[in-house]
Tab-separated table of C-alpha atoms in Angstrom:
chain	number	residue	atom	x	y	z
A	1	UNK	CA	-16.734	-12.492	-4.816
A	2	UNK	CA	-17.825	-10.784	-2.169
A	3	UNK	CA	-21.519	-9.412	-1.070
A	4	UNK	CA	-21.227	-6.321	-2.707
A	5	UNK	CA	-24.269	-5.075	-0.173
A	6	UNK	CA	-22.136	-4.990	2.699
A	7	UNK	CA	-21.746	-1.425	4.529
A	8	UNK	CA	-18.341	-0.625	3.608
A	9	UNK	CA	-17.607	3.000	3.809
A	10	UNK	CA	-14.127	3.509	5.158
A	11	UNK	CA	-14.968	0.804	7.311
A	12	UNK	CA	-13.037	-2.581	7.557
A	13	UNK	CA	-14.146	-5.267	4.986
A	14	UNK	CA	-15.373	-7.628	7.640
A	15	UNK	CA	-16.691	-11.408	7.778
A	16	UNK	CA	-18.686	-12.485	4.843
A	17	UNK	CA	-22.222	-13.173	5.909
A	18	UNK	CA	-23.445	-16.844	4.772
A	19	UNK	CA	-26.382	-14.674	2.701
A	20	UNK	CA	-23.604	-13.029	0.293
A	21	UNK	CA	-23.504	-15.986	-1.344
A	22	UNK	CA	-27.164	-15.459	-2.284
A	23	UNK	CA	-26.193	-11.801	-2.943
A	24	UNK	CA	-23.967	-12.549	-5.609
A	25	UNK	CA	-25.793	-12.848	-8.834
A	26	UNK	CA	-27.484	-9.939	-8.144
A	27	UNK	CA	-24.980	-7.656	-6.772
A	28	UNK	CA	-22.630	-8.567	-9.886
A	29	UNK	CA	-23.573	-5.590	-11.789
A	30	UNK	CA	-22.520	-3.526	-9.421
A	31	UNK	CA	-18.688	-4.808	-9.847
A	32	UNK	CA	-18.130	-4.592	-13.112
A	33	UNK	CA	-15.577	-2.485	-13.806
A	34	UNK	CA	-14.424	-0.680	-17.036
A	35	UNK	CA	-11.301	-1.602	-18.878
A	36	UNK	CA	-8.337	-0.034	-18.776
A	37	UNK	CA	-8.535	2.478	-21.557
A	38	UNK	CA	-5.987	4.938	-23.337
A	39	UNK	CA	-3.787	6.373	-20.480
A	40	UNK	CA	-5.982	5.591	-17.569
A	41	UNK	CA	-4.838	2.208	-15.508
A	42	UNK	CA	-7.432	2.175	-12.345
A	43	UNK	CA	-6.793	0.786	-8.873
A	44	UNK	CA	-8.493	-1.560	-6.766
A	45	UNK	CA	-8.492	-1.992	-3.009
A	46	UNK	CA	-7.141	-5.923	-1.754
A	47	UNK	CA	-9.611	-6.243	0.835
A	48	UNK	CA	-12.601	-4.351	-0.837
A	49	UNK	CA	-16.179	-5.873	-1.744
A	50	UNK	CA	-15.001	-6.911	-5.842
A	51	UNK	CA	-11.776	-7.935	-5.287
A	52	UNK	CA	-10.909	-11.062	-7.562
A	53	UNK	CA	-8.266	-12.183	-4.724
A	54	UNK	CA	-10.562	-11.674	-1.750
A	55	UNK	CA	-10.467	-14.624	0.369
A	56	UNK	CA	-13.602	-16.456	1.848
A	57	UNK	CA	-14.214	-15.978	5.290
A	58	UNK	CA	-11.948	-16.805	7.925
A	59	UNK	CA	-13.044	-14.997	11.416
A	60	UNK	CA	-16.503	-15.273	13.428
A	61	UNK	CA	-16.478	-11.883	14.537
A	62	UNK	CA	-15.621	-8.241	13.590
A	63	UNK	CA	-13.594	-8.249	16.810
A	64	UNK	CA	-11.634	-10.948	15.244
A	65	UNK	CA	-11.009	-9.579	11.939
A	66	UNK	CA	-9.363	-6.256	13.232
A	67	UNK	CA	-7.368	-7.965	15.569
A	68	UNK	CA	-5.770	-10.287	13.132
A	69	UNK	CA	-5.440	-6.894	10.664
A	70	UNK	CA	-3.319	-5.190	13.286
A	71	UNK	CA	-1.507	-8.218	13.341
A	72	UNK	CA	-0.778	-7.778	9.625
A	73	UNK	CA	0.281	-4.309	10.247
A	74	UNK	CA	2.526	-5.267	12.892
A	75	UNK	CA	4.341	-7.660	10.424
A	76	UNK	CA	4.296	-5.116	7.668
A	77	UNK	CA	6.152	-2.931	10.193
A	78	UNK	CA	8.894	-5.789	10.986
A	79	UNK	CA	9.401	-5.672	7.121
A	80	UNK	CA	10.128	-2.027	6.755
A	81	UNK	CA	12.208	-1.945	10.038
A	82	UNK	CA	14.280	-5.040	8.223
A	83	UNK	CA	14.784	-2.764	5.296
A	84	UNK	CA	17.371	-0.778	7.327
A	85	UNK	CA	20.365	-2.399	5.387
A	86	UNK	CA	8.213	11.958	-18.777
A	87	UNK	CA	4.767	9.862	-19.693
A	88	UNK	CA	1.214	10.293	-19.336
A	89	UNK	CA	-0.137	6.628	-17.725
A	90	UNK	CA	-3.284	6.376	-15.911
A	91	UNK	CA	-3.729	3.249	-14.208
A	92	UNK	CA	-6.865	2.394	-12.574
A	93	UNK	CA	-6.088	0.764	-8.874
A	94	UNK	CA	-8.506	-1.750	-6.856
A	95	UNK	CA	-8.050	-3.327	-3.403
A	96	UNK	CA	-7.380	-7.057	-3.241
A	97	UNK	CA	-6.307	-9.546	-0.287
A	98	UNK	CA	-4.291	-8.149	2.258
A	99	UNK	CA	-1.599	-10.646	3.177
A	100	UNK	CA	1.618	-10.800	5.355
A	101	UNK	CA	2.925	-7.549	4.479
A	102	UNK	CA	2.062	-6.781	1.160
A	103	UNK	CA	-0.204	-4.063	-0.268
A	104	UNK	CA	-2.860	-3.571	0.074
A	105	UNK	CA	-3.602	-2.120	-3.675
A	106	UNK	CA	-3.642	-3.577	-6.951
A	107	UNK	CA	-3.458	-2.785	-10.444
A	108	UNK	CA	-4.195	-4.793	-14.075
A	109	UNK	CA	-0.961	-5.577	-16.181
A	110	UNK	CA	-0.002	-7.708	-18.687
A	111	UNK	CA	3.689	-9.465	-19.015
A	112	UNK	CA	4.844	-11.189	-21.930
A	113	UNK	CA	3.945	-11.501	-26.085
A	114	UNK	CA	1.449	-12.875	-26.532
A	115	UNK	CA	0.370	-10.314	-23.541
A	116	UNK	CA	-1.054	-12.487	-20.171
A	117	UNK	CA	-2.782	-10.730	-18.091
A	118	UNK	CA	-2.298	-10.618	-14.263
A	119	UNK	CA	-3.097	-8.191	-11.066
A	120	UNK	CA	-0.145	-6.883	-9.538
A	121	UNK	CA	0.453	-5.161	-6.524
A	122	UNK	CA	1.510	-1.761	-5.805
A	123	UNK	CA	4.551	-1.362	-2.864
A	124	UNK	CA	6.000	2.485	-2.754
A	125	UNK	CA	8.721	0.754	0.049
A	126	UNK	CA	9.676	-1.890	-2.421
A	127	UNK	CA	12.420	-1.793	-5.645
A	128	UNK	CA	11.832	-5.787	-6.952
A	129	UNK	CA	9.121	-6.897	-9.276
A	130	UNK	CA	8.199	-10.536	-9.682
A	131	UNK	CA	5.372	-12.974	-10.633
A	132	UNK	CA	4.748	-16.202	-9.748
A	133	UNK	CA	5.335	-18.582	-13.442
A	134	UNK	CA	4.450	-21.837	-13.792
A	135	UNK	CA	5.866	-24.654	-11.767
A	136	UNK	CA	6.378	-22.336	-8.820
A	137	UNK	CA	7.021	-24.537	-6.239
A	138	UNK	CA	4.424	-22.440	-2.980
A	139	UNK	CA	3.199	-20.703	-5.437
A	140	UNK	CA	-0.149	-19.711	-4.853
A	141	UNK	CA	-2.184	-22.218	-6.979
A	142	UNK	CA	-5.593	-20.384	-7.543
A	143	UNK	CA	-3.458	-17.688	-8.928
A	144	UNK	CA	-2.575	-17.556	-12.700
A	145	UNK	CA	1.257	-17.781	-13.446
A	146	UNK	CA	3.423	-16.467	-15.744
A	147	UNK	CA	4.068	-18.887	-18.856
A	148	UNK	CA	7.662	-18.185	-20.111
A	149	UNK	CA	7.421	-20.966	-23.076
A	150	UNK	CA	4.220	-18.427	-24.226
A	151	UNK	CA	6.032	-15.834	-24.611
A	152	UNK	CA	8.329	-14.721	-27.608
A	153	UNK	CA	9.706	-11.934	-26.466
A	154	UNK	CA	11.155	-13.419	-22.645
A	155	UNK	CA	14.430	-14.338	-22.017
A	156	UNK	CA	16.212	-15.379	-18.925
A	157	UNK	CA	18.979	-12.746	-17.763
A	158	UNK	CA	22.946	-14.495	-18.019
A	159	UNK	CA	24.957	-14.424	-14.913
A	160	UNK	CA	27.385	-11.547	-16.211
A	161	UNK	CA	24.416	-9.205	-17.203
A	162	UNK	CA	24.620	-5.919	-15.080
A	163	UNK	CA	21.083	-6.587	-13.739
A	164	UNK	CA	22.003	-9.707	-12.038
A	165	UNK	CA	25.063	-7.723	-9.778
A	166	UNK	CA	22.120	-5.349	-8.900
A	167	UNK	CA	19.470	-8.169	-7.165
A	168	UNK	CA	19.282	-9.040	-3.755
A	169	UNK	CA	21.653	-12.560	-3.088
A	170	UNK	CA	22.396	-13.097	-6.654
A	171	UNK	CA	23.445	-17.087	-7.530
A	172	UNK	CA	25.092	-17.838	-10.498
A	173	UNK	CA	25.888	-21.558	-9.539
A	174	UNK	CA	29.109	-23.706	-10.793
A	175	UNK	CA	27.705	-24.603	-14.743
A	176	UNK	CA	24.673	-22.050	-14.809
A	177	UNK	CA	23.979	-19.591	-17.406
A	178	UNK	CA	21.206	-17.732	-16.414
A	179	UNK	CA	21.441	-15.540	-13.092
A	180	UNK	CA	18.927	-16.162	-10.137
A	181	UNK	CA	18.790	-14.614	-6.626
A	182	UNK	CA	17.168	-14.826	-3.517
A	183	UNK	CA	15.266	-12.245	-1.527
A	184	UNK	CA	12.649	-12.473	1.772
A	185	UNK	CA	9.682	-10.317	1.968
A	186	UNK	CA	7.603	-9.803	5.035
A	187	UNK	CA	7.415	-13.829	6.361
A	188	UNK	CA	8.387	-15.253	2.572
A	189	UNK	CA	11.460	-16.431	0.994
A	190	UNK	CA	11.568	-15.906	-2.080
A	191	UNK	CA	13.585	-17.797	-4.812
A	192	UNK	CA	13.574	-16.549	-8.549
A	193	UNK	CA	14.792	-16.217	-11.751
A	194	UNK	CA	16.546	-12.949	-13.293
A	195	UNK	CA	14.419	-12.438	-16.851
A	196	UNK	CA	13.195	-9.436	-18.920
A	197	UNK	CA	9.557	-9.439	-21.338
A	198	UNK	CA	7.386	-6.804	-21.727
A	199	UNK	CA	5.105	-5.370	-19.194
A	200	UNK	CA	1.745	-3.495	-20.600
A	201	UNK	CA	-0.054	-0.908	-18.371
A	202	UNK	CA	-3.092	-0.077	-19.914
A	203	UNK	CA	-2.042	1.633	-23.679
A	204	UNK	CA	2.128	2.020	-22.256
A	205	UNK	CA	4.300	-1.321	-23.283
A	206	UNK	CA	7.871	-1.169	-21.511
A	207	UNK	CA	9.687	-3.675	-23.330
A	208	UNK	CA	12.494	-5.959	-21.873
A	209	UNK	CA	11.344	-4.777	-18.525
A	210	UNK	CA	13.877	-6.663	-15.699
A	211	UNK	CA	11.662	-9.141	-13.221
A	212	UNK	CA	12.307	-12.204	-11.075
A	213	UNK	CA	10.401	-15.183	-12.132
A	214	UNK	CA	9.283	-17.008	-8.911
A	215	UNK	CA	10.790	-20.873	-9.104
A	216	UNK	CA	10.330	-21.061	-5.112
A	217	UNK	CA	7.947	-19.735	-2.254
A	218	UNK	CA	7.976	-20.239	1.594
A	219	UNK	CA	5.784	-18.382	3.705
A	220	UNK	CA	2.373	-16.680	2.807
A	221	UNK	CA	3.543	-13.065	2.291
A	222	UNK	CA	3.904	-12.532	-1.323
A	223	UNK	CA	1.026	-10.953	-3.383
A	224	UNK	CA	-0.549	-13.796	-5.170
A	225	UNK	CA	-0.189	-12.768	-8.862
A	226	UNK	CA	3.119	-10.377	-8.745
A	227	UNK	CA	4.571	-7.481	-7.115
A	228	UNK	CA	5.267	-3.868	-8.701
A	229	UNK	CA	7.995	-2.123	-6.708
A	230	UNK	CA	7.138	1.721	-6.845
A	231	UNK	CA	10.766	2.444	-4.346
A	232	UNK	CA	13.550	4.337	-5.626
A	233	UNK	CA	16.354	1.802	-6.290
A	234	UNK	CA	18.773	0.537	-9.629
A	235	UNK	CA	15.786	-2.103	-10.282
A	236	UNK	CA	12.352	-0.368	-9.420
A	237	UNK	CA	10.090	0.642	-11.401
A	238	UNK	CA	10.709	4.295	-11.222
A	239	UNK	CA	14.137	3.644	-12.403
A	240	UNK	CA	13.180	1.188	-15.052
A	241	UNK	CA	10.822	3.592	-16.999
A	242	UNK	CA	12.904	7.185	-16.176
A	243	UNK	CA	13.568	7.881	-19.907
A	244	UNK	CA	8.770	7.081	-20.214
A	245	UNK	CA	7.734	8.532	-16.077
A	246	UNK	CA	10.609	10.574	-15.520
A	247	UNK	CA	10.871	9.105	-11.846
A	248	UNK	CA	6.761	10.841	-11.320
A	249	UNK	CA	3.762	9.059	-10.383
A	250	UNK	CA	0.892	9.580	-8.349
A	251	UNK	CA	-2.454	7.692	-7.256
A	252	UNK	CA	-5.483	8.204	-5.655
A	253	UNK	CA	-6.352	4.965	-3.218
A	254	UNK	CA	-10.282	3.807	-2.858
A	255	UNK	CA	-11.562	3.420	0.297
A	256	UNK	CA	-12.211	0.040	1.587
A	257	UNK	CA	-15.529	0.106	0.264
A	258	UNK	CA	-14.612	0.210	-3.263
A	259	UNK	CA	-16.563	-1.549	-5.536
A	260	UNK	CA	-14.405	-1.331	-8.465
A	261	UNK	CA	-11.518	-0.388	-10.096
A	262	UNK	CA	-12.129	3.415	-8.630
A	263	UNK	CA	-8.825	5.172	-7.708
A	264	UNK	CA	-5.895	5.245	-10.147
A	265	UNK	CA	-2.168	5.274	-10.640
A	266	UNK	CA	-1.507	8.337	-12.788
A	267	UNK	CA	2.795	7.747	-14.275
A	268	UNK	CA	4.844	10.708	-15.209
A	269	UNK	CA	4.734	14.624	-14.818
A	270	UNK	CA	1.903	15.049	-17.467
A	271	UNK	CA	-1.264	15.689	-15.843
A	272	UNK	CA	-0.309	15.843	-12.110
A	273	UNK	CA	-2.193	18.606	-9.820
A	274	UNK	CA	-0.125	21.811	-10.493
A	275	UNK	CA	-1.516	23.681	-7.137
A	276	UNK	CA	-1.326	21.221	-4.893
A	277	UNK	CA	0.527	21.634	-1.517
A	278	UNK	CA	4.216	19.401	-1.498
A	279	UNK	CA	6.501	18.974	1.025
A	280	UNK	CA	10.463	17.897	0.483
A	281	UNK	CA	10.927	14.071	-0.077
A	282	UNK	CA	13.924	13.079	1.990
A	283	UNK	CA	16.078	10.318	1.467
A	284	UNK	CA	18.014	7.668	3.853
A	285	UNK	CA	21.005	5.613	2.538
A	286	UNK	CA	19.808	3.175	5.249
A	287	UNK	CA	16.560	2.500	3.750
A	288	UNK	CA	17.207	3.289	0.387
A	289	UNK	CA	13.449	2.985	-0.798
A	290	UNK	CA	11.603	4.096	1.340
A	291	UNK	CA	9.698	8.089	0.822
A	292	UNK	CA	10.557	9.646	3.702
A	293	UNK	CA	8.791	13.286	4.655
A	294	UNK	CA	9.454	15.950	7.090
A	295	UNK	CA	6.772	15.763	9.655
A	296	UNK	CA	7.037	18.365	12.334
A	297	UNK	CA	3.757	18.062	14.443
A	298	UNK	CA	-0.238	17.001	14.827
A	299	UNK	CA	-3.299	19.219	14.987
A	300	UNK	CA	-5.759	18.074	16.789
A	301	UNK	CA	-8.967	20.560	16.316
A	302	UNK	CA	-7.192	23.961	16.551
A	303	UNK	CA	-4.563	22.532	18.860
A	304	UNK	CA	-0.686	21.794	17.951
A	305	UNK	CA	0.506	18.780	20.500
A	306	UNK	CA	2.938	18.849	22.677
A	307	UNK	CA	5.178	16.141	20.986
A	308	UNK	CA	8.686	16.736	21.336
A	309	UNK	CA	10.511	17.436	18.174
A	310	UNK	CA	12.299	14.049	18.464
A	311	UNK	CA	9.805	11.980	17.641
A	312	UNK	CA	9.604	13.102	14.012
A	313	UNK	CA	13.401	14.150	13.828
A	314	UNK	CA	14.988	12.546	10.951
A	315	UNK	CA	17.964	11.135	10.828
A	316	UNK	CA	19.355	9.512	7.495
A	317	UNK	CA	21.960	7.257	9.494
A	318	UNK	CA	19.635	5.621	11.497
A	319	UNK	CA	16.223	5.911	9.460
A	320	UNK	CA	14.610	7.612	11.727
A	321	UNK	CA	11.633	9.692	10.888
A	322	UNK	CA	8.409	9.439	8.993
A	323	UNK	CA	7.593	7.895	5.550
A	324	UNK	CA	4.342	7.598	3.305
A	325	UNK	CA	3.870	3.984	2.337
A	326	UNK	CA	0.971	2.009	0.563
A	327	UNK	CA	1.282	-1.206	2.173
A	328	UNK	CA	0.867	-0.609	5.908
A	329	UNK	CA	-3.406	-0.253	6.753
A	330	UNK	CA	-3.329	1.923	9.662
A	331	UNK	CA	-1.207	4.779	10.474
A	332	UNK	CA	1.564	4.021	13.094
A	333	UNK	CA	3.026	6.882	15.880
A	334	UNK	CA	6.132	6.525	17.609
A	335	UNK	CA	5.463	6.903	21.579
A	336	UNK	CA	5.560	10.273	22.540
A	337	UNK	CA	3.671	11.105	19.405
A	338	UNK	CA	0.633	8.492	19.279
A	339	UNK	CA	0.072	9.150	23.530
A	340	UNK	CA	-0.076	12.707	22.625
A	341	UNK	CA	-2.761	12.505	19.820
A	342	UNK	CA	-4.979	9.846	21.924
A	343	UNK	CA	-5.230	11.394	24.977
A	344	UNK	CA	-6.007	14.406	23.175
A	345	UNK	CA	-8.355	12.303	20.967
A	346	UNK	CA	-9.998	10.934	24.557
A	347	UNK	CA	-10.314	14.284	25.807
A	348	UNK	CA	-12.522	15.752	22.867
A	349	UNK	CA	-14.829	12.627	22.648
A	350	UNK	CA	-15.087	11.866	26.357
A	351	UNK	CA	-19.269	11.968	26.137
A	352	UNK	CA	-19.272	9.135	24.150
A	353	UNK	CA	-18.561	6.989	27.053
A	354	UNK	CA	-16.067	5.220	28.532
A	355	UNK	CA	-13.443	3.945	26.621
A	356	UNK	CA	-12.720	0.026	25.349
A	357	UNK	CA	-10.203	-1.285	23.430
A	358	UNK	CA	-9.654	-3.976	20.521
A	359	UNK	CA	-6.338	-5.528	19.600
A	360	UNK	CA	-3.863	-3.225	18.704
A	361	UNK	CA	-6.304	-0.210	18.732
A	362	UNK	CA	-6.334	1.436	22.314
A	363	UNK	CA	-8.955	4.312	21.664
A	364	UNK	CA	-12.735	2.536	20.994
A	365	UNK	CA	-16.116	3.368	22.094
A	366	UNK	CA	-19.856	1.622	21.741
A	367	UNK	CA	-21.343	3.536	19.679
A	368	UNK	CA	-21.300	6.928	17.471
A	369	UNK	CA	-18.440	9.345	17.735
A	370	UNK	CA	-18.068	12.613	16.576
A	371	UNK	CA	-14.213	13.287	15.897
A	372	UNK	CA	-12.223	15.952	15.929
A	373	UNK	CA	-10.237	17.201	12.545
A	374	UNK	CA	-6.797	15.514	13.011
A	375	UNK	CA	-4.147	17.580	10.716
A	376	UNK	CA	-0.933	15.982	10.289
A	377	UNK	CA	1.956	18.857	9.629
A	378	UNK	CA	4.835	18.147	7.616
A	379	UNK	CA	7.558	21.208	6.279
A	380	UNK	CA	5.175	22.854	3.603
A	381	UNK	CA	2.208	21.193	3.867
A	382	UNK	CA	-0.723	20.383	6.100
A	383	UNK	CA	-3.227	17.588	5.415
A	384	UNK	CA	-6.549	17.755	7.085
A	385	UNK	CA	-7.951	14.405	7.431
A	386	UNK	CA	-11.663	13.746	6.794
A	387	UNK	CA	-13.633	11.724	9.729
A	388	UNK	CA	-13.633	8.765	7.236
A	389	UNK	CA	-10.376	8.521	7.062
A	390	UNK	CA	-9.817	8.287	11.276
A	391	UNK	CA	-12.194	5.828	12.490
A	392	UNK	CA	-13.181	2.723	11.536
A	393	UNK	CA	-16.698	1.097	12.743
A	394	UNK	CA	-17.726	-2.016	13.359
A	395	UNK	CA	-20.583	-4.058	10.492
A	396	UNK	CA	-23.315	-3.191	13.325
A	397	UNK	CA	-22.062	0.374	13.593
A	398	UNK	CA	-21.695	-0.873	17.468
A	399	UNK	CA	-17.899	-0.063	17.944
A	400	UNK	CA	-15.963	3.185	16.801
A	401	UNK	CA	-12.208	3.177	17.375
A	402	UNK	CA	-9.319	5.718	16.379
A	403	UNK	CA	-7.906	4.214	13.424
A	404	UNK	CA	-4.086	4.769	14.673
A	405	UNK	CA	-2.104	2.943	16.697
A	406	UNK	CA	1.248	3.247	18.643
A	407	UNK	CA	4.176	1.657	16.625
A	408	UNK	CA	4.855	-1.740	17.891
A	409	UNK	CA	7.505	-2.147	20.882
A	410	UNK	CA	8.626	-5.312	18.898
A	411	UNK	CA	10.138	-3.570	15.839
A	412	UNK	CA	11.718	0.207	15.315
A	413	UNK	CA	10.276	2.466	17.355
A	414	UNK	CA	11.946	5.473	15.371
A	415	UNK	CA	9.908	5.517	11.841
A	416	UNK	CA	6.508	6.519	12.047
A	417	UNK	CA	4.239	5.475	9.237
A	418	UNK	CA	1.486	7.339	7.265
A	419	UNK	CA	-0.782	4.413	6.159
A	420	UNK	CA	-3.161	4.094	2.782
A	421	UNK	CA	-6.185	4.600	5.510
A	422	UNK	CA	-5.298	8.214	6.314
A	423	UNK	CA	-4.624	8.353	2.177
A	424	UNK	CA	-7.016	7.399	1.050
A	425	UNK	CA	-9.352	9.763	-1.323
A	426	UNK	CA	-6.028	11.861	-1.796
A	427	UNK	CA	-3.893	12.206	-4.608
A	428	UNK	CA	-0.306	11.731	-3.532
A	429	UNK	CA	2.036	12.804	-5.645
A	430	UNK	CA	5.829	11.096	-5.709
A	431	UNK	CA	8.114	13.375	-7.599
A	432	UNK	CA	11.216	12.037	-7.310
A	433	UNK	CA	13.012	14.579	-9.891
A	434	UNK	CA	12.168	17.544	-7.758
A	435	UNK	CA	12.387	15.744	-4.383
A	436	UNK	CA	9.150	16.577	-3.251
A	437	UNK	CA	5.810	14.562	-2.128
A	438	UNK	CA	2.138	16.334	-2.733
A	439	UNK	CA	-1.058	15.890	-0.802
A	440	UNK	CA	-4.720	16.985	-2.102
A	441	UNK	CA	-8.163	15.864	-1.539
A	442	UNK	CA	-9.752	13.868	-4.901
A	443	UNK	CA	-12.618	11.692	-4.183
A	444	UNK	CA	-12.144	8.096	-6.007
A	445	UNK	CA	-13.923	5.547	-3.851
A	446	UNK	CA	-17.040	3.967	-6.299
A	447	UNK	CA	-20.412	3.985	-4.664
């Protein structure tokens, strides 16, 4: 665990000092985290301060530790450029270790009868669920697995089931009754079997829920204890629990300085915001799962940009244009569009000195900076984004940068990507059934 005393707030979790380990015992308190109760399931950041998957330390320097989280980004990015081929559930959401790729959000469940409890992670640009059972070969092996032989209620899915024509690179080998397929996400192959058991979110069973059971793992990209695809396709979750969610969710994300289980993932139409501002959710045959928005400009202060309109055009053929998604960290631009908002950016800060740079971020200073409101614009909506949620800061408070970046020149330079950063403290809303995405400020980040 780490030092729950480090100065988090919207700032990058950065290296573990040597004294957290001293910190512990006494910070424990300060992690504990109510259960999941009734209808509310609560979130967790990956990367926060209490994560139970947070990694030890791995970088000398804050420097470092940015650098190689833009490189995560970038990867994350490769992955969704690749891609171009009525309840009541509150579920409370935490961060946990950002790997390869995968989100950076997770989320208590429990799979099977007798029920075994895991942490699995939340991807809105994903439609496959899995978790890693026992005898995973890669597997990660601090990680509980998934014990089929524990369970009453699991069975493996037979090679002429429905669900097993619906999976990614489905194998139904010469003499083999039970369907398995093979999928890659991020860096990671992925090799599993086709099964259904129950899957618990706080008080809300879905029984004979359809999941791949990892058997096989290359690469470091998959989410340690299980993946919860929140996309759109025959397999998701979404489409899984229509007849329970009715296709609705929303969630609130913590900020990296999360101590607990703070934000949450709120399922189906009951209880969503009624007045909050939407704008239409598009869709693209190309990428299938992925929430794409109409974003038609950048405020910066009182200012609209001059962007021209075709960096945010969409275009379902190609899958061009904009999409929300709660894997990606920082908020990627296409060119025209990021050069635009930084030289703006550079302009309005220019007394804080000259400008640095750090990795992938372009836009840095030594030192304080007081920001200017950024608004991203979409058809219907506007969403004003609160300093915290623009700059990140360095553990000494001695660098400030922009927390956006250019999209990479090494993957599609067409989508641009709203990242958790700029959502977090939100509620989003995904309504699927009315084709429309929400925005609205809700504080959820645990002192």
């Amino acid at each position: 665990m780490a030092c729950a005393g480090s100065p988090l707030q919207l700032r990058l979790l950065l290296l573990v000092l040597s004294s957290c380990a001293v910190a512990a015992a006494a910070d424990a308190s300060r992690c504990a985290t109510p259960p999941d109760e009734g209808p509310t399931i609560r979130i967790l950041h990956a990367f926060g301060p209490c994560s139970p998957l947070r990694e030890s330390a791995r970088f000398d320097s804050w420097e470092d530790t940015v650098m190689d989280l833009m490189t995560r980004d970038e990867s994350r990015l490769s992955y969704l450029a690749s891609l171009a081929t009525a309840g009541r559930s509150f579920v409370p959401i935490a961060s946990g270790r950002q790997l390869l790729q995968i989100p950076n959000y997770v989320v208590r469940a429990s799979v099977g009868t007798p029920a075994q409890p895991m942490l699995i992670a939340l991807d809105t640009s994903n439609d496959a669920a899995w978790v890693p059972c026992t005898a995973c070969a890669g597997c990660p092996s601090a990680s509980p697995s998934f014990d089929p032989s524990r369970s009453t209620t699991y069975r493996p899915l037979p090679c002429g089931s429905p669900q097993c024509g619906q999976v990614p690179n489905p194998s139904c080998p010469e003499g083999a009754t039970s369907c398995s397929f093979n999928l890659t996400y991020g860096a990671s192959s992925l090799q599993a079997g086709l099964a259904q058991d129950s899957l618990a979110l706080a008080s809300d069973v879905v029984q004979s829920y359809t999941f791949g059971c990892l058997q096989k793992v290359t690469g470091n990209s998959v989410p340690p204890q299980g993946l919860l695809g929140l996309g759109r396709g025959s397999l998701s979750f979404l489409s899984q629990t229509k007849g329970l969610y009715a296709a609705t969710f929303s969630y609130c994300l913590p900020s990296f300085k999360s101590l607990n289980f703070s934000g949450t993932l709120r399922l189906g139409p009951v209880g969503q915001p009624k007045n909050m501002k939407t704008t239409p959710l598009l869709s693209s045959p190309r990428r299938s799962s992925l929430y794409y928005v109409n974003m038609i400009g950048i405020r910066v202060g009182r200012r609209v940009l001059d962007i021209p309109p075709s960096a945010f055009t969409f275009d379902a053929a190609t899958g061009a244009g904009t999409i929300i998604d709660s894997g990606t960290m920082f908020t990627r631009l296409v060119a025209p569009a990021y050069a635009a908002l930084r030289d703006e950016f550079r302009r309005r800060v220019k007394a804080a000195g000259p400008v640095t740079s750090l990795g992938g971020f372009d836009t840095c200073y030594n030192g304080a900076v007081t920001p200017p409101a950024i608004t991203l614009m979409f058809t219907g909506m506007n969403v004003t984004l609160p300093p915290d949620n623009t700059l990140i800061h360095s553990t000494a408070g001695s660098i400030t940068c922009l927390a956006m970046a250019g999209a990479p020149d090494n993957v599609n330079s067409v989508l641009n990507v709203i990242a958790n950063m700029q959502q977090q403290n939100h509620r989003v809303l995904f309504d699927v059934p009315n084709a429309r995405i929400g925005f609205a400020r809700e504080p959820c980040t645990a002192a």
